[in-house]
mmCIF file of C-alpha atoms in Angstrom:
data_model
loop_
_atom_site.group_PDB
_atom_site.id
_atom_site.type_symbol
_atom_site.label_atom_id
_atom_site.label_comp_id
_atom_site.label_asym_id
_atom_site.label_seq_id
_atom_site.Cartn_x
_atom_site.Cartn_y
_atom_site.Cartn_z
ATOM 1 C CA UNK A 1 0.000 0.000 0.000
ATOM 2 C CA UNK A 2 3.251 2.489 0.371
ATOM 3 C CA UNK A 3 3.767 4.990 3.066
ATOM 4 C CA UNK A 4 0.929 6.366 4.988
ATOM 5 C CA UNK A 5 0.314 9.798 4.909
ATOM 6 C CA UNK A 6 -2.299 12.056 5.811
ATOM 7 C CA UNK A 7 -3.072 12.433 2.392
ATOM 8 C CA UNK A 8 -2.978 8.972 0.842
ATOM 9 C CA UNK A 9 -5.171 8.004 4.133
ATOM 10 C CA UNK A 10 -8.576 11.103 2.603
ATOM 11 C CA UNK A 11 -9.452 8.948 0.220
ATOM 12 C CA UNK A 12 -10.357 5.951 2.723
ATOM 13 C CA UNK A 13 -11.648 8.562 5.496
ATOM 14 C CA UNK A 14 -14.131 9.720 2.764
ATOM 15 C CA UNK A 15 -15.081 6.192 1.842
ATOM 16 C CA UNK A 16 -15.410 5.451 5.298
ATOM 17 C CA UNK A 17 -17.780 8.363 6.385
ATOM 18 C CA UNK A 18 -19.850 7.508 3.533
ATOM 19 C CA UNK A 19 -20.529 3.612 4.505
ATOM 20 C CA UNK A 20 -21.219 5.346 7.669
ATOM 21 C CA UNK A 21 -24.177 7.637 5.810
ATOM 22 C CA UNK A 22 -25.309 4.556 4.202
ATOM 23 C CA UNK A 23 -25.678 2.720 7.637
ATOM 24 C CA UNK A 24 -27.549 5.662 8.939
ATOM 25 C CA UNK A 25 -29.539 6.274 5.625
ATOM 26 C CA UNK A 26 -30.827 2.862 5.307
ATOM 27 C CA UNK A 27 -31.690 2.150 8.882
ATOM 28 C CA UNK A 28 -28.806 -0.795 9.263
ATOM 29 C CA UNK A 29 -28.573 -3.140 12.194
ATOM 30 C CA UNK A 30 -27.207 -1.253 15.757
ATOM 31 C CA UNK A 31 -24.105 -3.392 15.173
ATOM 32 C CA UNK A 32 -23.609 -2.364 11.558
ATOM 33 C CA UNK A 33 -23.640 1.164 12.534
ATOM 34 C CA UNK A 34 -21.353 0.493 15.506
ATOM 35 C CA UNK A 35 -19.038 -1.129 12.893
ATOM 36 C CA UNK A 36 -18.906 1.576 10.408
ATOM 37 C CA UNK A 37 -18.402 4.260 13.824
ATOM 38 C CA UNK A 38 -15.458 2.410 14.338
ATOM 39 C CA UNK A 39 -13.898 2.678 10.654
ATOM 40 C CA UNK A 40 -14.896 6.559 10.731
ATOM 41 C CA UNK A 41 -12.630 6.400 14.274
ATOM 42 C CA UNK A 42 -9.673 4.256 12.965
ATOM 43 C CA UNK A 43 -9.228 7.058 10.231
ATOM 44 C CA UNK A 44 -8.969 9.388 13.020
ATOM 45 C CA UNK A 45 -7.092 7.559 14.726
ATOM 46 C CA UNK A 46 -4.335 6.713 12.519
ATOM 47 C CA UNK A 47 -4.451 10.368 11.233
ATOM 48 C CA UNK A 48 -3.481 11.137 14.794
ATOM 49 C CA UNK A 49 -0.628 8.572 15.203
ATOM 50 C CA UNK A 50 1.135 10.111 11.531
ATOM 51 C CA UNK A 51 0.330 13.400 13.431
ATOM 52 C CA UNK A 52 2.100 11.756 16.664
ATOM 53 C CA UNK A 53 4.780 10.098 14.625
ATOM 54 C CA UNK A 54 6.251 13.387 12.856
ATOM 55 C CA UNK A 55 5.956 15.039 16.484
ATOM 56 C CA UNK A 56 2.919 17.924 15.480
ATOM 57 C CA UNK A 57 0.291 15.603 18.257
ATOM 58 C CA UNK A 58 -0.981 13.261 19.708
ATOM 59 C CA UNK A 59 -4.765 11.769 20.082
ATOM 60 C CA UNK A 60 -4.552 13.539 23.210
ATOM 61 C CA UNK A 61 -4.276 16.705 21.952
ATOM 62 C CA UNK A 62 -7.049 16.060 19.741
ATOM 63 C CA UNK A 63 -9.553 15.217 22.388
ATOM 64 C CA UNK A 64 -8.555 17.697 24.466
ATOM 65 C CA UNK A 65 -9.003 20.681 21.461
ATOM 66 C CA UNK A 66 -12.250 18.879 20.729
ATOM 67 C CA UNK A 67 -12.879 18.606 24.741
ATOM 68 C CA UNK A 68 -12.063 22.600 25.044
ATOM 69 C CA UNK A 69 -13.690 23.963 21.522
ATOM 70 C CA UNK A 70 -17.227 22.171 22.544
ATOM 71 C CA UNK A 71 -17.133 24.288 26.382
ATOM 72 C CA UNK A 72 -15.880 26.923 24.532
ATOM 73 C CA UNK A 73 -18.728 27.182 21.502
ATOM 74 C CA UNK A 74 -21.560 26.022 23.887
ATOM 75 C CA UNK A 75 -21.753 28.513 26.371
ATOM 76 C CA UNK A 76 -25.406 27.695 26.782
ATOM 77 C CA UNK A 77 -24.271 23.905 27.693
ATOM 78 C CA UNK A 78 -20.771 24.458 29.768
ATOM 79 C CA UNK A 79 -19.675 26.661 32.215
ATOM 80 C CA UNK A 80 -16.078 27.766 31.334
ATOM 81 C CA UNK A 81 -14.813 25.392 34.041
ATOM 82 C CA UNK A 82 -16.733 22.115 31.277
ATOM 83 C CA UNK A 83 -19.367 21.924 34.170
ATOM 84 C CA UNK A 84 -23.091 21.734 32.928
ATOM 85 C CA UNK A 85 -25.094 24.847 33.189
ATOM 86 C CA UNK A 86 -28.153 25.060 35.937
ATOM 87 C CA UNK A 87 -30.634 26.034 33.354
ATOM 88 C CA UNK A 88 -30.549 26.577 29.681
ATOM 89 C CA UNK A 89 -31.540 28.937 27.057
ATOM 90 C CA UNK A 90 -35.515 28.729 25.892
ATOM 91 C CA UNK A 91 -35.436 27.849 22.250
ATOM 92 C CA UNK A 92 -33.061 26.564 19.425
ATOM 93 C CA UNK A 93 -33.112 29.859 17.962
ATOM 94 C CA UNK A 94 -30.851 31.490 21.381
ATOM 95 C CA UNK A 95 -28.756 28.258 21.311
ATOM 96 C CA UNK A 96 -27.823 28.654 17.428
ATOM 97 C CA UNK A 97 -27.548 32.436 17.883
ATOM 98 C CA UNK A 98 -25.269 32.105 20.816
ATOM 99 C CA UNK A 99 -23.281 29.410 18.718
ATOM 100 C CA UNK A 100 -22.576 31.586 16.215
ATOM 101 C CA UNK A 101 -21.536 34.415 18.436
ATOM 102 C CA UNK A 102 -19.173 32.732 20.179
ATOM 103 C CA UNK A 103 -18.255 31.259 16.403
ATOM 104 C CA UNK A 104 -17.171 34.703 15.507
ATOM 105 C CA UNK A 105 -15.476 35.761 18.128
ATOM 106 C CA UNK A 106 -13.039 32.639 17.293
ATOM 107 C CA UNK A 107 -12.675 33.086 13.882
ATOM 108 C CA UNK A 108 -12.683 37.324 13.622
ATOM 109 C CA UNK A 109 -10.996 37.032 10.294
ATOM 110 C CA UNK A 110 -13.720 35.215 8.879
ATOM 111 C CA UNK A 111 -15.497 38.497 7.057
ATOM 112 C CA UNK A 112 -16.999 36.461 4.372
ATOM 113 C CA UNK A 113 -20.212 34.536 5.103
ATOM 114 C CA UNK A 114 -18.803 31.209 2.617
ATOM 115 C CA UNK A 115 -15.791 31.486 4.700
ATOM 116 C CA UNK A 116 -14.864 28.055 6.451
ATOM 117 C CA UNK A 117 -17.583 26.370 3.848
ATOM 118 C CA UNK A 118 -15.660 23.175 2.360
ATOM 119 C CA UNK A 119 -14.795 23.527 -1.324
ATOM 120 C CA UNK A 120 -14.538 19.631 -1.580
ATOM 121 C CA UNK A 121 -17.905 18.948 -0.342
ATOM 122 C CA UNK A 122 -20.219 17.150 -2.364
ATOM 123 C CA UNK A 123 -21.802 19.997 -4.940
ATOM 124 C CA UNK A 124 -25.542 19.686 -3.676
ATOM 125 C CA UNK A 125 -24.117 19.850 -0.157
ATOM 126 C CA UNK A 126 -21.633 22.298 -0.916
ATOM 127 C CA UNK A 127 -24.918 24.380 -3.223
ATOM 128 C CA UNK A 128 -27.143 24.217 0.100
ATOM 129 C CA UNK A 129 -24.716 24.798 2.604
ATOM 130 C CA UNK A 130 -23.251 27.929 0.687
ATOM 131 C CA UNK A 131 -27.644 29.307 0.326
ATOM 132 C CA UNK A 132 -28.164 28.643 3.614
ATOM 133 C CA UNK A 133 -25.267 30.667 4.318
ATOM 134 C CA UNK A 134 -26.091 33.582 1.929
ATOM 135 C CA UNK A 135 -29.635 33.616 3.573
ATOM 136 C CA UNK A 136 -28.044 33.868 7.728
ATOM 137 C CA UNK A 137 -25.894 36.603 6.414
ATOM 138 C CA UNK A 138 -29.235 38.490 4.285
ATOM 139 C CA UNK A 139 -28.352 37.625 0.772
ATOM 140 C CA UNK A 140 -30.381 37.234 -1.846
ATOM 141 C CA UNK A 141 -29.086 34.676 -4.672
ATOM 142 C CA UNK A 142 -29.974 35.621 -8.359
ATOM 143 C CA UNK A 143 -32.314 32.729 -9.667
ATOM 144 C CA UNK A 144 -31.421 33.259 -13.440
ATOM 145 C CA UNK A 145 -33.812 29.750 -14.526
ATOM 146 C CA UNK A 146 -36.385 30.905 -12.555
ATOM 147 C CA UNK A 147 -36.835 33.848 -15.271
ATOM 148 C CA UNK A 148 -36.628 30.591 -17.820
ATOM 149 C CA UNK A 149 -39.754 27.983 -17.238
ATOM 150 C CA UNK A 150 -39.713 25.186 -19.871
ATOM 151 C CA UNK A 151 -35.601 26.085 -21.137
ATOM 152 C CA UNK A 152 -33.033 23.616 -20.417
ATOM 153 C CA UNK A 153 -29.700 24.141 -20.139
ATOM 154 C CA UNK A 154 -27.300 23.481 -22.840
ATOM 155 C CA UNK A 155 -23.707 24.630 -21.448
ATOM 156 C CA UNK A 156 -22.197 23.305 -17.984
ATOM 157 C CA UNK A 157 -22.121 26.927 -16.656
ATOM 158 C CA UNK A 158 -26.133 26.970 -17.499
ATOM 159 C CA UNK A 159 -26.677 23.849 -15.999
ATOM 160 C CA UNK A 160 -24.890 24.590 -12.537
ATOM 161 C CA UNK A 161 -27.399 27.923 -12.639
ATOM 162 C CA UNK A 162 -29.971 25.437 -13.155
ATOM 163 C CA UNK A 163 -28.961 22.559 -10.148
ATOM 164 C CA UNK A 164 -28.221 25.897 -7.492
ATOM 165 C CA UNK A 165 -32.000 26.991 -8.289
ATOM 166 C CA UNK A 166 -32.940 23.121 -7.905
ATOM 167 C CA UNK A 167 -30.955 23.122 -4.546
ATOM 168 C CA UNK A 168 -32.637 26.307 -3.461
ATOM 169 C CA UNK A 169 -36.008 25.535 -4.444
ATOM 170 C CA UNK A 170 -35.721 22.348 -2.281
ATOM 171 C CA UNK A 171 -34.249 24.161 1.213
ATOM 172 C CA UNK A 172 -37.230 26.482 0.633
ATOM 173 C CA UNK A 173 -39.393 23.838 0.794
ATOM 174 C CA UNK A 174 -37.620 22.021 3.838
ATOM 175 C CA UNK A 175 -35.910 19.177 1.546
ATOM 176 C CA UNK A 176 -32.632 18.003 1.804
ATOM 177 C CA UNK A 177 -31.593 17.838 -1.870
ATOM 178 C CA UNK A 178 -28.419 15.183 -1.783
ATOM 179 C CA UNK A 179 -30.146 12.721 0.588
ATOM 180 C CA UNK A 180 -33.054 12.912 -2.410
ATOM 181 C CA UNK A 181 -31.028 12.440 -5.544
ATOM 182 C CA UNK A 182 -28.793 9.603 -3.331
ATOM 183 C CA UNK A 183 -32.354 8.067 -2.916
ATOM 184 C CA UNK A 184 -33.363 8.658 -6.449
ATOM 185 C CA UNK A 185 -30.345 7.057 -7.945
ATOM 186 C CA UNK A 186 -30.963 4.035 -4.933
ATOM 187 C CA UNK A 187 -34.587 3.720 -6.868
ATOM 188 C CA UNK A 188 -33.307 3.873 -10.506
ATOM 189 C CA UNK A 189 -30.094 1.434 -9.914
ATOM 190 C CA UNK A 190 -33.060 -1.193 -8.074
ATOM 191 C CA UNK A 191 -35.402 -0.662 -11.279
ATOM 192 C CA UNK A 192 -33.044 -0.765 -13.756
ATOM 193 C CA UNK A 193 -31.678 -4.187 -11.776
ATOM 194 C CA UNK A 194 -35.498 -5.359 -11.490
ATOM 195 C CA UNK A 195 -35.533 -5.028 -15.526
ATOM 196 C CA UNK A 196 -32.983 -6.875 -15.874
#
């Protein structure tokens, strides 16, 4: 397999995380998903060790970051000492809110609203995630198909136009647009089998 390295080790983290989805997805045995938890971890953990190994850190470190960043971003949930708080904020609204305050304050050089939004995500997630983003922050996306009923697209650039509206149209209407086309593709590769 050669030398393990943080990057020749993304490619089975991704593949990983996604058996993991599919476990979740399609409502898998408690011991599949505890499996496929465990695969997800062993990435992380061996990402660790390399870390460990070159002397940057340890698994330690990493729990304790993760440990310290959750008190930190979840005022509402930890005192500063990791203690639970005596009462909690009233809605999901003031614990988001308060998330994202203390999300700022971290990050101050984050002045765009897409900063810290994954580039390598998968293009509907990376579509939704970027709207939902440009609606927190008051932004209003141009819908140029929406000014189009009945054309279809004939370049790539007209067609990504068309799949953001797509995207967009479905957070509007509370759909999660990846998990649908995943299942759509799930339907067509059982029919097309079923034909067969």
């Amino acid at each position: 397999m050669g030398e393990l390295t943080h990057e020749s080790l993304v490619e089975y983290l991704i593949e990983e995380t996604y058996e993991l989805v599919d476990a979740v997805e399609g409502g898998h045995p408690a011991e599949e998903l505890q499996g496929e938890l465990g695969d997800v971890l062993l990435q992380v953990v061996l990402h660790a060790r390399l870390a460990e190994e070159s002397g940057s850190f340890a698994m330690r470190d990493v729990v304790e970051a993760l440990t310290a960043k959750m008190v930190r971003r979840n005022p509402h949930v930890f005192q500063p000492d990791g203690t639970l708080q005596e009462s909690f904020p009233a809605t999901v609204d003031e614990i988001i809110e308060r998330w994202h305050a203390v999300k700022k304050q971290e990050k101050p050089e984050r002045t765009s609203p897409f900063d810290g939004v994954p580039h390598h995500l998968p293009a509907l997630v990376f579509a939704a995630k970027t709207l939902k983003r440009a609606d927190r922050a008051g932004l209003e996306p141009t819908k140029p198909w929406a000014e189009r009923p009945g054309q279809q697209p004939r370049t790539e650039a007209e067609l990504g136009d068309f799949l953001l509206d797509v995207v967009g149209q479905a957070a509007a209407n509370g759909l999660d647009a990846e998990r649908a086309l995943r299942a759509a593709v799930v339907r067509f590769q059982a029919d097309c089998t079923r034909r067969a």
